[in-house]
């Protein structure tokens, strides 16, 4: 089951995207719809709202007067927190019931208005943000949904900022154009990324990553930060630390467009225990060798477990290594050594470009071709560590 988090500010147009995904076979769990269900007449949710905000939030027929509630709660941080404290748990329970009832191989699209504000992004293998310029959103809310301009601006201001949304967005869909353009973009996203992601996940197969070297991407650290947050949530207390490693962790260094992340664990048994959770998060286990190339005589201490992303839009390697073992320490040391030494970075970049020019067909062949240099780099890096007092 692939779970997608979909969100966007009020008036941004995420309903168009969720409707498109539904047409394409996604099971949409709509937070707005659920939020209405849990405060319908006769529910405990509506009773709790009346107790908190008074009977003036009710219509003559006993239903919730949403504009009246919004006028009371949204301009006031404390009252808005009270509202969220009542509604969010009820919505969460109902959402879980709907997901439990879905087919095991479903693509679940969780349309959650306050996904960012509720800090839920790291729960999803893929987060999609629908956005539009605030002025466009104000115009939509006033012209098509009956909001006053003041109310529209207050609602927008009370939600997450663009910066906060971009920090968690795996996919950013701009909806400053027409609904038809947004629908076309959503369909292309489904066909090119979501459907292959779901297929790979069902088959427990990592996405295929290109082996060619590409220019350094300044967004790699931000992408890695989202991945690391997802892995911390997935692994919980069993992850001692989660680190962005490898070439994409070194600004300005050309690399394969594959983000490498290291999850440090207490033992390989713990790494094995995490396999199912990592699969659910979008990272199936990689079949094949379970050890790095050893640079010490203690070959057994270079073992690891390797997972990789099933998402074709963000190739990722997740290395699970044991705390204090030489491969775990060297992954951190090598990154920091490169960061601290411009000459070494230039030397390594020249090596990478030379090896890439040889046209290796697989990542394994590419890595093997770099190995003679890395053997000597292991010694040099540790000499630097001893000289500088480096600690992981």
Short mmCIF file of C-alpha atoms in Angstrom, two decimals:
data_model
loop_
_atom_site.label_atom_id
_atom_site.label_comp_id
_atom_site.label_asym_id
_atom_site.label_seq_id
_atom_site.Cartn_x
_atom_site.Cartn_y
_atom_site.Cartn_z
CA UNK A 1 0.00 0.00 0.00
CA UNK A 2 1.41 3.38 -1.04
CA UNK A 3 0.25 6.27 1.14
CA UNK A 4 0.49 9.76 -0.30
CA UNK A 5 0.08 12.94 1.71
CA UNK A 6 -1.68 15.66 -0.30
CA UNK A 7 -2.12 19.18 0.97
CA UNK A 8 -2.13 22.84 0.05
CA UNK A 9 -3.36 26.14 1.39
CA UNK A 10 -7.02 27.04 1.26
CA UNK A 11 -7.98 27.99 -2.27
CA UNK A 12 -4.86 26.40 -3.77
CA UNK A 13 -6.80 23.70 -5.66
CA UNK A 14 -5.89 20.41 -4.01
CA UNK A 15 -9.48 19.18 -4.51
CA UNK A 16 -8.83 19.19 -8.27
CA UNK A 17 -5.76 17.05 -7.73
CA UNK A 18 -7.47 14.62 -5.35
CA UNK A 19 -10.39 14.26 -7.78
CA UNK A 20 -7.96 13.52 -10.62
CA UNK A 21 -6.16 10.90 -8.54
CA UNK A 22 -9.52 9.34 -7.66
CA UNK A 23 -10.40 9.10 -11.36
CA UNK A 24 -7.08 7.33 -11.93
CA UNK A 25 -7.77 4.69 -9.28
CA UNK A 26 -6.50 6.25 -6.09
CA UNK A 27 -8.43 5.77 -2.85
CA UNK A 28 -8.92 9.32 -1.62
CA UNK A 29 -9.27 9.84 2.11
CA UNK A 30 -10.44 13.45 2.22
CA UNK A 31 -9.74 15.32 5.43
CA UNK A 32 -12.37 17.97 4.68
CA UNK A 33 -15.08 15.36 4.15
CA UNK A 34 -14.10 13.50 7.31
CA UNK A 35 -13.98 16.77 9.25
CA UNK A 36 -17.61 17.36 8.31
CA UNK A 37 -18.63 13.81 9.20
CA UNK A 38 -17.18 13.95 12.72
CA UNK A 39 -19.09 17.14 13.61
CA UNK A 40 -22.42 16.24 12.00
CA UNK A 41 -25.58 16.61 14.14
CA UNK A 42 -25.71 14.02 16.87
CA UNK A 43 -21.94 13.38 17.01
CA UNK A 44 -19.67 13.70 20.01
CA UNK A 45 -17.56 16.09 17.95
CA UNK A 46 -20.36 18.62 17.55
CA UNK A 47 -21.25 18.34 21.21
CA UNK A 48 -17.65 19.09 22.18
CA UNK A 49 -17.56 22.14 19.89
CA UNK A 50 -20.75 23.53 21.39
CA UNK A 51 -19.34 23.05 24.88
CA UNK A 52 -16.15 24.88 23.90
CA UNK A 53 -17.57 27.72 21.78
CA UNK A 54 -21.23 28.04 22.69
CA UNK A 55 -24.54 27.43 20.92
CA UNK A 56 -24.02 30.44 18.62
CA UNK A 57 -21.99 28.15 16.34
CA UNK A 58 -25.18 26.21 15.48
CA UNK A 59 -27.67 26.80 12.69
CA UNK A 60 -31.41 26.78 13.51
CA UNK A 61 -31.64 23.12 12.44
CA UNK A 62 -28.87 22.14 14.86
CA UNK A 63 -26.13 21.69 12.27
CA UNK A 64 -22.75 23.37 12.62
CA UNK A 65 -22.56 26.93 11.34
CA UNK A 66 -19.07 26.76 9.89
CA UNK A 67 -18.62 30.45 9.05
CA UNK A 68 -19.66 31.34 12.61
CA UNK A 69 -17.18 28.89 14.08
CA UNK A 70 -14.44 30.12 11.75
CA UNK A 71 -15.08 33.73 12.72
CA UNK A 72 -14.60 32.81 16.39
CA UNK A 73 -11.71 30.35 16.14
CA UNK A 74 -9.44 31.31 13.28
CA UNK A 75 -8.40 34.84 14.34
CA UNK A 76 -7.44 33.58 17.84
CA UNK A 77 -4.47 31.21 18.27
CA UNK A 78 -5.75 29.74 21.54
CA UNK A 79 -9.26 29.14 20.23
CA UNK A 80 -7.91 27.68 17.02
CA UNK A 81 -5.80 25.28 19.09
CA UNK A 82 -8.92 24.28 21.03
CA UNK A 83 -10.78 23.64 17.78
CA UNK A 84 -7.93 21.52 16.41
CA UNK A 85 -7.66 19.63 19.70
CA UNK A 86 -11.29 18.56 19.38
CA UNK A 87 -11.49 17.80 15.68
CA UNK A 88 -8.06 16.36 14.81
CA UNK A 89 -8.24 13.23 17.02
CA UNK A 90 -11.69 12.40 15.68
CA UNK A 91 -10.53 12.89 12.10
CA UNK A 92 -7.47 10.73 12.75
CA UNK A 93 -9.56 7.86 14.07
CA UNK A 94 -11.95 7.96 11.11
CA UNK A 95 -9.05 8.24 8.65
CA UNK A 96 -7.46 5.10 10.12
CA UNK A 97 -10.77 3.23 9.73
CA UNK A 98 -11.01 4.13 6.04
CA UNK A 99 -7.41 3.14 5.32
CA UNK A 100 -7.89 -0.17 7.11
CA UNK A 101 -10.86 -0.91 4.85
CA UNK A 102 -8.92 -0.20 1.61
CA UNK A 103 -7.38 -2.99 -0.54
CA UNK A 104 -3.87 -4.01 0.47
CA UNK A 105 -2.40 -2.84 -2.85
CA UNK A 106 -4.26 0.49 -2.96
CA UNK A 107 -2.73 3.88 -3.54
CA UNK A 108 -4.10 5.86 -0.62
CA UNK A 109 -4.29 9.60 -1.22
CA UNK A 110 -4.71 11.32 2.13
CA UNK A 111 -6.04 14.80 1.43
CA UNK A 112 -5.13 16.62 4.65
CA UNK A 113 -5.63 20.40 4.80
CA UNK A 114 -3.32 20.89 7.80
CA UNK A 115 -0.73 18.22 7.01
CA UNK A 116 2.14 20.70 7.36
CA UNK A 117 0.76 22.46 10.42
CA UNK A 118 0.18 19.10 12.13
CA UNK A 119 3.76 17.99 11.36
CA UNK A 120 2.52 14.84 9.62
CA UNK A 121 4.69 15.01 6.48
CA UNK A 122 7.24 12.45 7.66
CA UNK A 123 4.48 9.82 7.96
CA UNK A 124 4.17 9.57 4.16
CA UNK A 125 6.47 8.06 1.51
CA UNK A 126 5.45 10.92 -0.79
CA UNK A 127 4.15 14.40 0.02
CA UNK A 128 2.48 16.51 -2.68
CA UNK A 129 1.86 20.21 -2.18
CA UNK A 130 -0.59 22.14 -4.36
CA UNK A 131 0.11 25.86 -4.29
CA UNK A 132 -0.94 29.13 -5.86
CA UNK A 133 -0.07 32.78 -5.32
CA UNK A 134 -1.90 34.17 -2.26
CA UNK A 135 -3.64 36.83 -4.37
CA UNK A 136 -4.95 34.15 -6.72
CA UNK A 137 -6.25 32.21 -3.73
CA UNK A 138 -7.95 35.28 -2.25
CA UNK A 139 -9.68 35.89 -5.57
CA UNK A 140 -10.89 32.29 -5.75
CA UNK A 141 -12.19 32.31 -2.18
CA UNK A 142 -14.09 35.59 -2.60
CA UNK A 143 -15.44 34.94 -6.10
CA UNK A 144 -16.33 31.25 -5.87
CA UNK A 145 -16.68 30.33 -2.20
CA UNK A 146 -18.39 33.35 -0.67
CA UNK A 147 -15.57 34.48 1.64
CA UNK A 148 -15.09 38.14 2.47
CA UNK A 149 -11.65 39.40 1.54
CA UNK A 150 -10.72 39.89 5.19
CA UNK A 151 -11.81 36.36 6.09
CA UNK A 152 -9.96 34.89 3.11
CA UNK A 153 -6.73 36.64 4.05
CA UNK A 154 -7.11 35.64 7.71
CA UNK A 155 -7.58 31.99 6.77
CA UNK A 156 -4.52 32.05 4.50
CA UNK A 157 -2.40 33.80 7.15
CA UNK A 158 -3.40 31.22 9.78
CA UNK A 159 -2.04 28.35 7.68
CA UNK A 160 1.52 27.24 6.94
CA UNK A 161 3.78 29.56 4.96
CA UNK A 162 5.15 28.73 1.53
CA UNK A 163 8.58 28.18 3.11
CA UNK A 164 7.14 25.65 5.58
CA UNK A 165 5.35 23.80 2.78
CA UNK A 166 8.39 23.71 0.51
CA UNK A 167 10.45 22.21 3.34
CA UNK A 168 8.30 19.05 3.31
CA UNK A 169 7.27 18.89 -0.38
CA UNK A 170 8.49 15.97 -2.45
CA UNK A 171 6.34 17.31 -5.29
CA UNK A 172 5.27 20.93 -5.82
CA UNK A 173 2.28 21.49 -8.10
CA UNK A 174 1.72 25.11 -9.04
CA UNK A 175 -1.91 26.01 -9.65
CA UNK A 176 -1.63 29.59 -10.77
CA UNK A 177 -3.04 28.62 -14.18
CA UNK A 178 -6.23 26.88 -15.23
CA UNK A 179 -7.92 23.85 -13.70
CA UNK A 180 -7.24 21.98 -16.95
CA UNK A 181 -3.52 22.65 -16.63
CA UNK A 182 -3.51 21.41 -13.04
CA UNK A 183 -5.42 18.27 -14.01
CA UNK A 184 -2.90 17.55 -16.78
CA UNK A 185 0.00 17.99 -14.36
CA UNK A 186 -1.66 15.67 -11.83
CA UNK A 187 -2.25 13.00 -14.48
CA UNK A 188 1.37 13.20 -15.64
CA UNK A 189 2.56 12.90 -12.03
CA UNK A 190 0.41 9.81 -11.51
CA UNK A 191 1.60 8.09 -14.67
CA UNK A 192 5.28 9.02 -14.42
CA UNK A 193 5.87 8.69 -10.71
CA UNK A 194 3.00 7.51 -8.53
CA UNK A 195 1.95 4.43 -10.51
CA UNK A 196 5.57 3.18 -10.94
CA UNK A 197 6.22 3.89 -7.25
CA UNK A 198 3.18 1.83 -6.25
CA UNK A 199 4.19 -1.01 -8.59
CA UNK A 200 7.74 -1.10 -7.23
CA UNK A 201 6.45 -1.11 -3.68
CA UNK A 202 4.07 -4.01 -4.38
CA UNK A 203 6.98 -5.97 -5.88
CA UNK A 204 9.40 -4.92 -3.09
CA UNK A 205 11.66 -3.62 -5.83
CA UNK A 206 13.82 -0.48 -5.67
CA UNK A 207 13.49 2.03 -8.48
CA UNK A 208 16.18 1.94 -11.13
CA UNK A 209 18.71 4.73 -10.71
CA UNK A 210 20.82 6.17 -13.51
CA UNK A 211 24.55 5.59 -13.10
CA UNK A 212 25.70 8.72 -14.91
CA UNK A 213 27.38 11.60 -13.12
CA UNK A 214 25.42 14.85 -12.98
CA UNK A 215 26.37 18.39 -11.86
CA UNK A 216 25.93 19.11 -8.18
CA UNK A 217 22.32 19.94 -7.32
CA UNK A 218 21.97 22.60 -4.58
CA UNK A 219 18.65 21.05 -3.52
CA UNK A 220 20.20 17.68 -2.59
CA UNK A 221 20.62 18.64 1.10
CA UNK A 222 16.97 19.73 1.34
CA UNK A 223 15.83 16.51 -0.30
CA UNK A 224 18.02 14.52 2.07
CA UNK A 225 16.57 16.38 5.05
CA UNK A 226 13.05 15.24 4.05
CA UNK A 227 14.27 11.67 3.62
CA UNK A 228 16.05 11.74 6.97
CA UNK A 229 12.92 13.03 8.72
CA UNK A 230 10.90 10.22 7.14
CA UNK A 231 13.47 7.63 8.24
CA UNK A 232 13.59 8.97 11.81
CA UNK A 233 9.83 8.65 12.03
CA UNK A 234 9.92 5.18 10.49
CA UNK A 235 12.74 3.81 12.63
CA UNK A 236 11.83 5.59 15.84
CA UNK A 237 14.01 4.82 18.85
CA UNK A 238 15.78 2.02 16.99
CA UNK A 239 17.72 4.57 14.95
CA UNK A 240 20.62 5.92 16.98
CA UNK A 241 21.21 8.58 14.35
CA UNK A 242 20.30 9.32 10.73
CA UNK A 243 22.83 11.10 8.50
CA UNK A 244 23.11 12.36 4.95
CA UNK A 245 26.33 10.83 3.60
CA UNK A 246 28.06 10.33 0.27
CA UNK A 247 28.75 12.77 -2.52
CA UNK A 248 25.34 14.47 -2.46
CA UNK A 249 26.14 15.58 1.10
CA UNK A 250 29.11 17.62 -0.16
CA UNK A 251 28.04 20.94 -1.76
CA UNK A 252 29.48 21.53 -5.22
CA UNK A 253 30.50 17.91 -5.78
CA UNK A 254 29.18 16.23 -8.92
CA UNK A 255 27.54 12.88 -8.20
CA UNK A 256 25.07 10.31 -9.36
CA UNK A 257 21.59 11.63 -8.63
CA UNK A 258 21.15 9.20 -5.75
CA UNK A 259 20.85 10.41 -2.17
CA UNK A 260 22.71 8.23 0.35
CA UNK A 261 21.48 8.17 3.93
CA UNK A 262 22.97 6.20 6.80
CA UNK A 263 20.81 4.88 9.63
CA UNK A 264 22.95 3.92 12.60
CA UNK A 265 21.56 1.03 14.66
CA UNK A 266 22.70 -1.00 17.64
CA UNK A 267 23.02 -4.30 15.76
CA UNK A 268 22.29 -6.04 12.49
CA UNK A 269 19.40 -7.77 14.25
CA UNK A 270 17.83 -4.35 14.78
CA UNK A 271 18.45 -3.54 11.11
CA UNK A 272 16.59 -6.71 10.13
CA UNK A 273 13.72 -5.85 12.46
CA UNK A 274 13.26 -2.57 10.57
CA UNK A 275 12.82 -4.20 7.14
CA UNK A 276 9.00 -4.21 7.12
CA UNK A 277 8.72 -0.66 8.43
CA UNK A 278 11.18 0.58 5.81
CA UNK A 279 9.24 -1.18 3.06
CA UNK A 280 6.03 0.52 4.18
CA UNK A 281 7.88 3.85 4.12
CA UNK A 282 8.90 3.23 0.51
CA UNK A 283 12.32 1.61 0.95
CA UNK A 284 12.46 -2.09 0.02
CA UNK A 285 15.47 -4.17 0.95
CA UNK A 286 18.12 -4.61 -1.73
CA UNK A 287 18.98 -8.20 -2.57
CA UNK A 288 22.65 -9.10 -2.88
CA UNK A 289 25.82 -8.46 -0.87
CA UNK A 290 25.32 -7.34 2.71
CA UNK A 291 28.74 -5.82 3.34
CA UNK A 292 30.85 -2.87 2.26
CA UNK A 293 34.32 -3.37 0.85
CA UNK A 294 36.49 -3.92 3.92
CA UNK A 295 39.44 -1.62 4.56
CA UNK A 296 40.50 -3.49 7.73
CA UNK A 297 41.24 -7.13 8.50
CA UNK A 298 38.02 -7.49 10.51
CA UNK A 299 35.84 -8.19 7.47
CA UNK A 300 32.77 -9.13 9.55
CA UNK A 301 32.57 -5.61 10.98
CA UNK A 302 31.96 -4.19 7.50
CA UNK A 303 28.56 -5.85 7.20
CA UNK A 304 25.42 -3.77 6.73
CA UNK A 305 21.86 -3.88 5.43
CA UNK A 306 20.90 -1.90 2.35
CA UNK A 307 17.49 -0.57 1.35
CA UNK A 308 16.66 1.68 -1.61
CA UNK A 309 13.72 3.85 -2.56
CA UNK A 310 10.92 2.45 -4.71
CA UNK A 311 10.19 6.03 -5.82
CA UNK A 312 11.52 6.62 -9.35
CA UNK A 313 11.40 10.35 -8.72
CA UNK A 314 13.91 10.27 -5.86
CA UNK A 315 16.49 7.44 -6.01
CA UNK A 316 17.83 6.87 -2.52
CA UNK A 317 20.10 4.36 -0.80
CA UNK A 318 19.51 3.69 2.88
CA UNK A 319 22.53 2.09 4.54
CA UNK A 320 21.86 0.49 7.93
CA UNK A 321 25.18 0.16 9.76
CA UNK A 322 26.08 -0.76 13.31
CA UNK A 323 27.14 1.98 15.70
CA UNK A 324 30.94 2.13 16.04
CA UNK A 325 31.71 -0.37 13.29
CA UNK A 326 34.38 0.83 10.84
CA UNK A 327 32.02 1.19 7.88
CA UNK A 328 29.61 3.30 9.95
CA UNK A 329 32.41 5.58 11.15
CA UNK A 330 34.10 5.84 7.75
CA UNK A 331 30.88 6.93 6.04
CA UNK A 332 30.77 9.93 8.38
CA UNK A 333 34.50 10.54 8.28
CA UNK A 334 34.73 10.47 4.49
CA UNK A 335 31.98 13.06 4.18
CA UNK A 336 33.55 15.36 6.76
CA UNK A 337 37.03 14.91 5.28
CA UNK A 338 35.77 16.03 1.89
CA UNK A 339 33.88 18.95 3.40
CA UNK A 340 36.99 20.16 5.21
CA UNK A 341 39.56 19.75 2.42
CA UNK A 342 39.15 21.57 -0.87
CA UNK A 343 42.13 19.80 -2.48
CA UNK A 344 40.75 16.39 -1.62
CA UNK A 345 37.35 17.37 -3.03
CA UNK A 346 38.99 18.42 -6.29
CA UNK A 347 40.98 15.18 -6.41
CA UNK A 348 37.89 13.06 -5.78
CA UNK A 349 35.87 14.97 -8.34
CA UNK A 350 38.55 14.38 -10.96
CA UNK A 351 38.49 10.67 -10.13
CA UNK A 352 34.69 10.51 -10.38
CA UNK A 353 34.69 12.23 -13.75
CA UNK A 354 37.44 9.97 -15.05
CA UNK A 355 35.62 6.83 -13.92
CA UNK A 356 32.30 8.09 -15.28
CA UNK A 357 33.91 8.65 -18.67
CA UNK A 358 34.71 4.93 -18.80
CA UNK A 359 30.99 4.25 -19.26
CA UNK A 360 30.31 1.68 -16.54
CA UNK A 361 26.88 0.09 -16.93
CA UNK A 362 26.06 -0.52 -13.26
CA UNK A 363 26.55 1.28 -9.98
CA UNK A 364 28.56 -1.69 -8.76
CA UNK A 365 31.02 -1.40 -11.65
CA UNK A 366 31.29 2.34 -11.07
CA UNK A 367 32.02 1.84 -7.37
CA UNK A 368 34.55 -0.92 -8.05
CA UNK A 369 36.46 1.32 -10.44
CA UNK A 370 36.88 3.92 -7.67
CA UNK A 371 38.02 1.39 -5.09
CA UNK A 372 41.83 1.64 -5.57
CA UNK A 373 41.66 5.36 -4.79
CA UNK A 374 39.37 4.73 -1.81
CA UNK A 375 41.81 2.24 -0.29
CA UNK A 376 44.40 4.99 0.04
CA UNK A 377 41.71 7.53 0.96
CA UNK A 378 40.79 5.41 3.99
CA UNK A 379 44.32 5.78 5.37
CA UNK A 380 44.56 9.50 4.53
CA UNK A 381 41.18 10.31 6.01
CA UNK A 382 42.03 8.67 9.31
CA UNK A 383 45.37 10.50 9.41
CA UNK A 384 43.39 13.73 9.04
CA UNK A 385 40.97 12.59 11.74
CA UNK A 386 43.80 11.87 14.17
CA UNK A 387 45.45 15.20 13.41
CA UNK A 388 42.31 17.25 13.87
CA UNK A 389 40.69 15.32 16.71
CA UNK A 390 37.66 14.48 14.54
CA UNK A 391 34.83 12.62 16.18
CA UNK A 392 31.68 11.26 14.45
#
